[in-house]
Each structure stands twice: as C-alpha cells, then as structure tokens.
Short mmCIF file of C-alpha atoms in Angstrom, two decimals:
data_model
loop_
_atom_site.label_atom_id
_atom_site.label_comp_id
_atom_site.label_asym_id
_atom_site.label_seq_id
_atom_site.Cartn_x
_atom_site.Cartn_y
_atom_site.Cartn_z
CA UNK A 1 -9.52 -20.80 -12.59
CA UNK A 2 -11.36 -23.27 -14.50
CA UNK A 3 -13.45 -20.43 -16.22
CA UNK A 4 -11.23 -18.35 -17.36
CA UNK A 5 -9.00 -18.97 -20.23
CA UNK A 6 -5.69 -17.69 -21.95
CA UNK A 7 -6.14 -15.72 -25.54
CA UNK A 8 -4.83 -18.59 -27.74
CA UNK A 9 -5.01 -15.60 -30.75
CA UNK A 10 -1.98 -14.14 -29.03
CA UNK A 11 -0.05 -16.73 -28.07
CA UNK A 12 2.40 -16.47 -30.32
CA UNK A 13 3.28 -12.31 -30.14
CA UNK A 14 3.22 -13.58 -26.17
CA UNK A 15 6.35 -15.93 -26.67
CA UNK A 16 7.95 -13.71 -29.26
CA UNK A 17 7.75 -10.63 -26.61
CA UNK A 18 9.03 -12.90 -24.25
CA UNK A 19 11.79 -14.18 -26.25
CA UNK A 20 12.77 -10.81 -27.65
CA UNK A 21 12.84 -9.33 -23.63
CA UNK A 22 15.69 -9.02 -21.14
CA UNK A 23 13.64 -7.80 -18.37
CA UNK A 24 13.34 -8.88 -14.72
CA UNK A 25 9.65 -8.84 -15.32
CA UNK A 26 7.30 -8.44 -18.00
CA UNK A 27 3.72 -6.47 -17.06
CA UNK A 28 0.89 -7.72 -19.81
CA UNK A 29 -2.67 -6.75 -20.07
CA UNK A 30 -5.92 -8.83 -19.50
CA UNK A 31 -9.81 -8.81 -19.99
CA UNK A 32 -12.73 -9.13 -18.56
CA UNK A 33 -15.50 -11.30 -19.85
CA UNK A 34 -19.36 -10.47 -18.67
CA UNK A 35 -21.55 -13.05 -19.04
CA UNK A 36 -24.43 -11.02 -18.74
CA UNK A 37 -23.58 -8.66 -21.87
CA UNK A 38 -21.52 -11.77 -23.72
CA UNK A 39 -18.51 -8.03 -23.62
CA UNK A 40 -14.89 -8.38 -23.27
CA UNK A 41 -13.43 -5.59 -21.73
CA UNK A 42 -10.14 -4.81 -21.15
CA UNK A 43 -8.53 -4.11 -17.84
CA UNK A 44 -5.87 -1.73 -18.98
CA UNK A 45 -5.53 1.83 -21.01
CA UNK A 46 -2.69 1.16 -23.65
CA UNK A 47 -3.05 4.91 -24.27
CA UNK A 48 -1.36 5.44 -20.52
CA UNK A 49 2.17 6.13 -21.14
CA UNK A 50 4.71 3.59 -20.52
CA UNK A 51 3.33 0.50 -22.66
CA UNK A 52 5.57 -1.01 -24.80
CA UNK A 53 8.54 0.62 -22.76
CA UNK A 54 11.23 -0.87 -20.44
CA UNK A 55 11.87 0.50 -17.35
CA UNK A 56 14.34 0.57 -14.23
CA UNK A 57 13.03 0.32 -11.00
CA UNK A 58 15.80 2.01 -9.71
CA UNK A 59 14.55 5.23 -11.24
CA UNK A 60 11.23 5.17 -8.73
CA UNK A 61 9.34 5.01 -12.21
CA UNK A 62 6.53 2.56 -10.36
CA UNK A 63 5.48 5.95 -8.88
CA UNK A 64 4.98 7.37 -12.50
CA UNK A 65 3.56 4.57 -14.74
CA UNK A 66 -0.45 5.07 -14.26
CA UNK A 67 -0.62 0.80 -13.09
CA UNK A 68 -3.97 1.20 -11.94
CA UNK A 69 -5.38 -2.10 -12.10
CA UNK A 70 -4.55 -4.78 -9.39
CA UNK A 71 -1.28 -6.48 -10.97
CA UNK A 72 -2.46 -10.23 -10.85
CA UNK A 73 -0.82 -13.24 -11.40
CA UNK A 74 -1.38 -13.80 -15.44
CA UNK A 75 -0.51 -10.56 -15.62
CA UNK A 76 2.87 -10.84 -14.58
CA UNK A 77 5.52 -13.08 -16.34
CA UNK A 78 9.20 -13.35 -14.00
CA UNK A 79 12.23 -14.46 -15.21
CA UNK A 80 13.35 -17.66 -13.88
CA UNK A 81 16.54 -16.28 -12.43
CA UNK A 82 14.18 -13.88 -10.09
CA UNK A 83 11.88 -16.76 -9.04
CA UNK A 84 14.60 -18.65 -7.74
CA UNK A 85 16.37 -15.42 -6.47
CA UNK A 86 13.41 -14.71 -3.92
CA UNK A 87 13.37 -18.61 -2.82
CA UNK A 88 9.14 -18.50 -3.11
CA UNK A 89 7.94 -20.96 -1.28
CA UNK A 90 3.57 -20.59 -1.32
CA UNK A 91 1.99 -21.45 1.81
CA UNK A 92 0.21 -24.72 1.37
CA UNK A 93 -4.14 -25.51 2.13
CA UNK A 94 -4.87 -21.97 1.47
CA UNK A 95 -6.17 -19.81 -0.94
CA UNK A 96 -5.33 -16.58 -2.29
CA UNK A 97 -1.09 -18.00 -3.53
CA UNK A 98 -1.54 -16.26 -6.01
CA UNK A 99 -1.16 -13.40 -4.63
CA UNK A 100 1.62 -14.44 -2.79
CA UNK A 101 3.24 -14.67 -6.64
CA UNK A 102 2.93 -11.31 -7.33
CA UNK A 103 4.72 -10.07 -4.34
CA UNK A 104 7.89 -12.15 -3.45
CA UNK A 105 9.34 -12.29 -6.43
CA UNK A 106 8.62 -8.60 -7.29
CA UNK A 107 11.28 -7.55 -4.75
CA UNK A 108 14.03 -9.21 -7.20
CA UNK A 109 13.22 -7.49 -10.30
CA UNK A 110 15.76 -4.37 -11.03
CA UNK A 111 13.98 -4.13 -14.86
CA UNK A 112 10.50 -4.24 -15.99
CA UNK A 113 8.64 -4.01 -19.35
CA UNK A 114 5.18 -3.04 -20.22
CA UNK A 115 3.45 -5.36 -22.92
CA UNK A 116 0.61 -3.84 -24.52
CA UNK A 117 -1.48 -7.34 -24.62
CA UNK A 118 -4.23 -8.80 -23.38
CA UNK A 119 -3.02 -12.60 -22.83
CA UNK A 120 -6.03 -13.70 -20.12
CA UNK A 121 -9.49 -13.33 -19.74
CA UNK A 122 -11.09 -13.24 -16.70
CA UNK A 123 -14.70 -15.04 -16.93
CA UNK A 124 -17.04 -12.65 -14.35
CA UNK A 125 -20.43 -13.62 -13.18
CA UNK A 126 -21.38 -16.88 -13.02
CA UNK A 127 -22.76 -18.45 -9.63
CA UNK A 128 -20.56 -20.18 -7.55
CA UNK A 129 -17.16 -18.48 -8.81
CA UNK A 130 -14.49 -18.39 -6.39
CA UNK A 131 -14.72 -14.70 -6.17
CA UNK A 132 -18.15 -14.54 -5.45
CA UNK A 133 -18.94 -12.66 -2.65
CA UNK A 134 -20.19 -15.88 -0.80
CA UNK A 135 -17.03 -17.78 -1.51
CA UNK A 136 -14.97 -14.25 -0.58
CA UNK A 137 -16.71 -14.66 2.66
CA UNK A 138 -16.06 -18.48 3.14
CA UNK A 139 -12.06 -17.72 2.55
CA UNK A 140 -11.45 -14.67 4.91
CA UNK A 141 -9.29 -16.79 7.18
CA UNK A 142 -6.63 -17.60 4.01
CA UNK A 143 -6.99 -13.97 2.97
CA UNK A 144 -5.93 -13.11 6.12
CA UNK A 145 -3.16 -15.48 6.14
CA UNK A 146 -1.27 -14.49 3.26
CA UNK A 147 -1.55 -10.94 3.51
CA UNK A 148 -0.57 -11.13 7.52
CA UNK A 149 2.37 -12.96 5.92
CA UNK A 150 3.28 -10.68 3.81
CA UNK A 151 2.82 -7.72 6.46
CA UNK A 152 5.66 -9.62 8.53
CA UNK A 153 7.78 -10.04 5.88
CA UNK A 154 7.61 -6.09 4.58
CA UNK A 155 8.50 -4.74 8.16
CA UNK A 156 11.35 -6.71 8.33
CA UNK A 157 13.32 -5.75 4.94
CA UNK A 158 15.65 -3.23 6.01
CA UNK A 159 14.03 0.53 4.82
CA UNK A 160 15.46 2.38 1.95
CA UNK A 161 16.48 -0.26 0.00
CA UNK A 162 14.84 -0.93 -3.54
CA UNK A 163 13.85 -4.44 -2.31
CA UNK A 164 11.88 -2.96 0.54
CA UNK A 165 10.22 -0.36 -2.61
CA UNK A 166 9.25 -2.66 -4.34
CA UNK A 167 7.17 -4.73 -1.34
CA UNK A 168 5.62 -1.69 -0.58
CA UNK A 169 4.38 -0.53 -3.65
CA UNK A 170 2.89 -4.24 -4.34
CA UNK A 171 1.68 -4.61 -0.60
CA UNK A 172 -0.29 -1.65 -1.60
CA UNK A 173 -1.33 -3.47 -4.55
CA UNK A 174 -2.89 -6.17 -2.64
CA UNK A 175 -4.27 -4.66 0.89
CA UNK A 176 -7.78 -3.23 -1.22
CA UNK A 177 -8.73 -7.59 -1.32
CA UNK A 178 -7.95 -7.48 2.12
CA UNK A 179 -10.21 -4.44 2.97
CA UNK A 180 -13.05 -5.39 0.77
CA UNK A 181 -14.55 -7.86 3.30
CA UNK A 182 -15.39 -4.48 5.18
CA UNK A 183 -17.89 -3.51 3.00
CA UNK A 184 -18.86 -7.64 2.99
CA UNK A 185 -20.05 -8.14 6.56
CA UNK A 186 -19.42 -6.77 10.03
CA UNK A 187 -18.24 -10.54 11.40
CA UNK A 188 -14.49 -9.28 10.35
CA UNK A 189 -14.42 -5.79 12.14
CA UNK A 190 -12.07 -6.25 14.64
CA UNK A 191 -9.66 -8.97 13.09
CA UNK A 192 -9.50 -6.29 10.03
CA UNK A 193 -9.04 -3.56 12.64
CA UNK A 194 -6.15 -5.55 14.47
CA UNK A 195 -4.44 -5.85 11.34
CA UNK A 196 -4.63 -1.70 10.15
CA UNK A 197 -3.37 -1.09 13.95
CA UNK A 198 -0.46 -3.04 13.12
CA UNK A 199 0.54 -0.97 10.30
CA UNK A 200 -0.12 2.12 12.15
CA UNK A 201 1.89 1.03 14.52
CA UNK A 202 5.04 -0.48 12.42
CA UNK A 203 4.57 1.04 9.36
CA UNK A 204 2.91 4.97 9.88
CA UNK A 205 3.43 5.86 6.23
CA UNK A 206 2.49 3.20 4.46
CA UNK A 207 -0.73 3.31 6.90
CA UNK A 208 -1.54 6.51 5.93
CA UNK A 209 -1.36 6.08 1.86
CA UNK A 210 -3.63 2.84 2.39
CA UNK A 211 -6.22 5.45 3.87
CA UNK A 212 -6.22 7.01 0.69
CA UNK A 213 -5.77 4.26 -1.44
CA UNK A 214 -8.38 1.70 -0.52
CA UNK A 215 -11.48 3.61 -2.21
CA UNK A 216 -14.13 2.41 -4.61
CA UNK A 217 -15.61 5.12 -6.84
CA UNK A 218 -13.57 7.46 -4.92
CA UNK A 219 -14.76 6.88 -1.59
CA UNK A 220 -12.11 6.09 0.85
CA UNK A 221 -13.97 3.61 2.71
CA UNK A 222 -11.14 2.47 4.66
CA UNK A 223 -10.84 6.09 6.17
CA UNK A 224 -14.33 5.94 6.87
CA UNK A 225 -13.82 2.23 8.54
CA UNK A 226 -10.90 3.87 10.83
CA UNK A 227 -13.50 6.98 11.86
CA UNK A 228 -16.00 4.06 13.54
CA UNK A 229 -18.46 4.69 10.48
CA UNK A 230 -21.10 1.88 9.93
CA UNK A 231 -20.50 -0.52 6.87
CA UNK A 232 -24.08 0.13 6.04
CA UNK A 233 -23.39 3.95 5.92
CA UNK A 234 -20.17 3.17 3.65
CA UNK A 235 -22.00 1.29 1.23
CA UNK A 236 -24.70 3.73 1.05
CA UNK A 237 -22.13 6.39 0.50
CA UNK A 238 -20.67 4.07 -2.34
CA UNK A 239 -24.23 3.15 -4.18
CA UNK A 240 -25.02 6.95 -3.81
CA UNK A 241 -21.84 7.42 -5.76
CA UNK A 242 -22.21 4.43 -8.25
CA UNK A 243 -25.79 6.28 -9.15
CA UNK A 244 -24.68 9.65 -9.57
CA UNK A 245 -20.91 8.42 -11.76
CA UNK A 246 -23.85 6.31 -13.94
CA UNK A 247 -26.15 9.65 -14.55
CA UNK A 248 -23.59 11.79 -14.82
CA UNK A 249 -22.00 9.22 -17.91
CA UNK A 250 -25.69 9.03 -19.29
CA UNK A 251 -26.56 12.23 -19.54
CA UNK A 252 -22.91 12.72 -21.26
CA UNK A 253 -23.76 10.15 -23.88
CA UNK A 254 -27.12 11.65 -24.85
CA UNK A 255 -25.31 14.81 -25.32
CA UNK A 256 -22.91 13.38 -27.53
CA UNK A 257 -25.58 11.48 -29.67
CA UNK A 258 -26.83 14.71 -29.83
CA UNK A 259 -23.79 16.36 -31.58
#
C-alpha cells in the first residue's frame, strides 16, 4: 500500500539472509506504525522460540512455533522454485490477492526459516486507508471471493497429506478477516453463515478449531455468532473485555512504578 513502506535500514541483512538460506520459505517480522502516538511497534516476539531457526514441515512443527500474528504477504519471502511449483495464478478485479499469496504457494514449501527482522512497516490510522472499516465494508464481496476460493480448493486436496497441512493451518490463518465483518454490520449475516455451514458440513474439524480460533481479546465471537447471539451483544462483550485487559495492565504498571 502506498503508505506503508519497506525498512531501507535492513535491506541489506534482508538480502544477505536471503542469500545465505536454502529454505522453501523464509518467515520475517514487521511493524506497526501509529500515527496517533508517531510508535513503531513490532508485530512479533523474537523472544518466542523458533526465530532464527530452520524448520521441516514435515515434523508438524507449525503446531509448535508460537506464529501468532496473521502471516501476511511482506512477511513471507518464497523461493522461486515453489511459486512456480503451485502454478499461482491471482484472481483478477478483486481485492484481498494478497492473501491469496500467502496460501497457494505455502502448500509447496517442505522447509521454512524464521528471520528475526522487521523488513515492513505497516502505516495504521489514517482516513481513507484501505483497511478502514468503511473500505472493509465496501470490499466484502472480494473478501468473500478469495476466501470461498480458497475453501474449494482446501476440500479438494486429498487429506493426510502435508500439502493438505499446510492449507489448513494457513486457511486458519486467514478465516479471522473473513469473520471480522461480523462484528462490522449485520448486512453479511447470512452470506457469512452460508459459508461456516459449509465447513461444518465438509470440513467438521477444521470447523470446530475456527470456533475457537476466531476471538479478539479472548472472546470467541465466532462461537457466539454460531449460538444466534446479537453482534451488538458481541461487541459489548469485547469492549467490556478491552476495558477490563486496559485496567488490569494499568493498575500493573502503577505497581511496578511503585517498586
């Protein structure tokens, strides 16, 4: 996006990482600028284990490494070999490719690496952005698009397979930018709803870690969604949430000035 903007200052450890790597894939960090505090903010712990490591998929370690963040597209550099492996072909007039980059290619990669850098900066809260929640709302159609595309394509890679893995844990990845627009507006209720029946229908396990997965702050809104609860209800469970997390975090940091 035209307002964020690569760290030039580590540009060159990027290349040399890059160079120096063998891997299928190499994972690398990114930030967070607020334009309201002028902070940068990093997306990722390097203290998690696993950074600066290689890894085999084959070993089930994505099930292990603490990859909490949304794996997006700057974040992720592929080997040529696997891009042309997958045959990725984005879907054209649409938004949201991007994500579509993160997910085909992924089921190639046998070998991973994480790289303890942050090489982009995402530039949060100025009006008009593309993820605003107005502009969210404006693109639910190609949301809905890519990720029914990717749906299709996930239920029909045979099971057991690392391939198949690999899609999952990444479809996981994605589905919470799906889900979002239910705490956005009520308009979407029943095309969201169509699409979680499908993957209760096709795909029982997968629907079931989604339940637990799509939270913010901890509360699984999408389980609440699925029990007929109101958004209003879920987003007053969530701000309830927000305000005590923010209390709870002051009152720890007056303690600690304290000490």
């Amino acid at each position: 996006d035209c307002d964020d903007w690569y760290n030039t200052a580590h540009f060159i450890d990027y290349v040399q990482a890059l160079s120096d790597s063998d891997e299928d894939l190499i994972i690398n960090g990114y930030s967070y600028y607020i334009e309201r505090t002028g902070k940068v903010i990093s997306a990722f712990s390097y203290k998690e284990p696993g950074w600066g490591q290689a890894f085999d998929l084959a070993t089930n370690v994505l099930s292990e490494l603490r990859l909490d963040y949304q794996l997006n597209m700057p974040a992720m550099a592929f080997k040529t070999d696997v891009l042309r492996a997958c045959g990725l072909r984005l879907l054209e007039k649409t938004f949201y490719t991007d994500t579509e980059y993160t997910y085909y290619p992924f089921q190639e990669a046998r070998t991973i690496k994480l790289l303890p850098l942050d090489f982009y900066v995402y530039y949060l809260g100025r009006e008009g952005q593309s993820m605003s929640p107005t502009n969210i709302l404006r693109h639910f159609d190609s949301k809905k698009r890519v990720i029914r595309r990717m749906i299709d394509d996930y239920l029909s890679t045979p099971s057991k397979t690392l391939a198949h893995r690999n899609k999952r844990y990444m479809l996981r990845k994605n589905m919470p930018g799906f889900y979002q627009y239910i705490l956005l507006s009520d308009n979407f209720r029943d095309e969201i709803d169509a699409t979680d029946h499908l993957i209760r229908e096709k795909a029982p396990e997968l629907y079931e870690e989604l339940g637990h997965y799509v939270q913010q702050v901890g509360v699984e809104y999408l389980r609440l969604f699925r029990e007929g609860v109101s958004r209003t209800t879920i987003n007053q469970k969530i701000n309830r949430r927000k305000a005590f997390r923010a209390s709870l975090i002051y009152r720890l940091y007056k303690q600690a000035e304290r000490l």
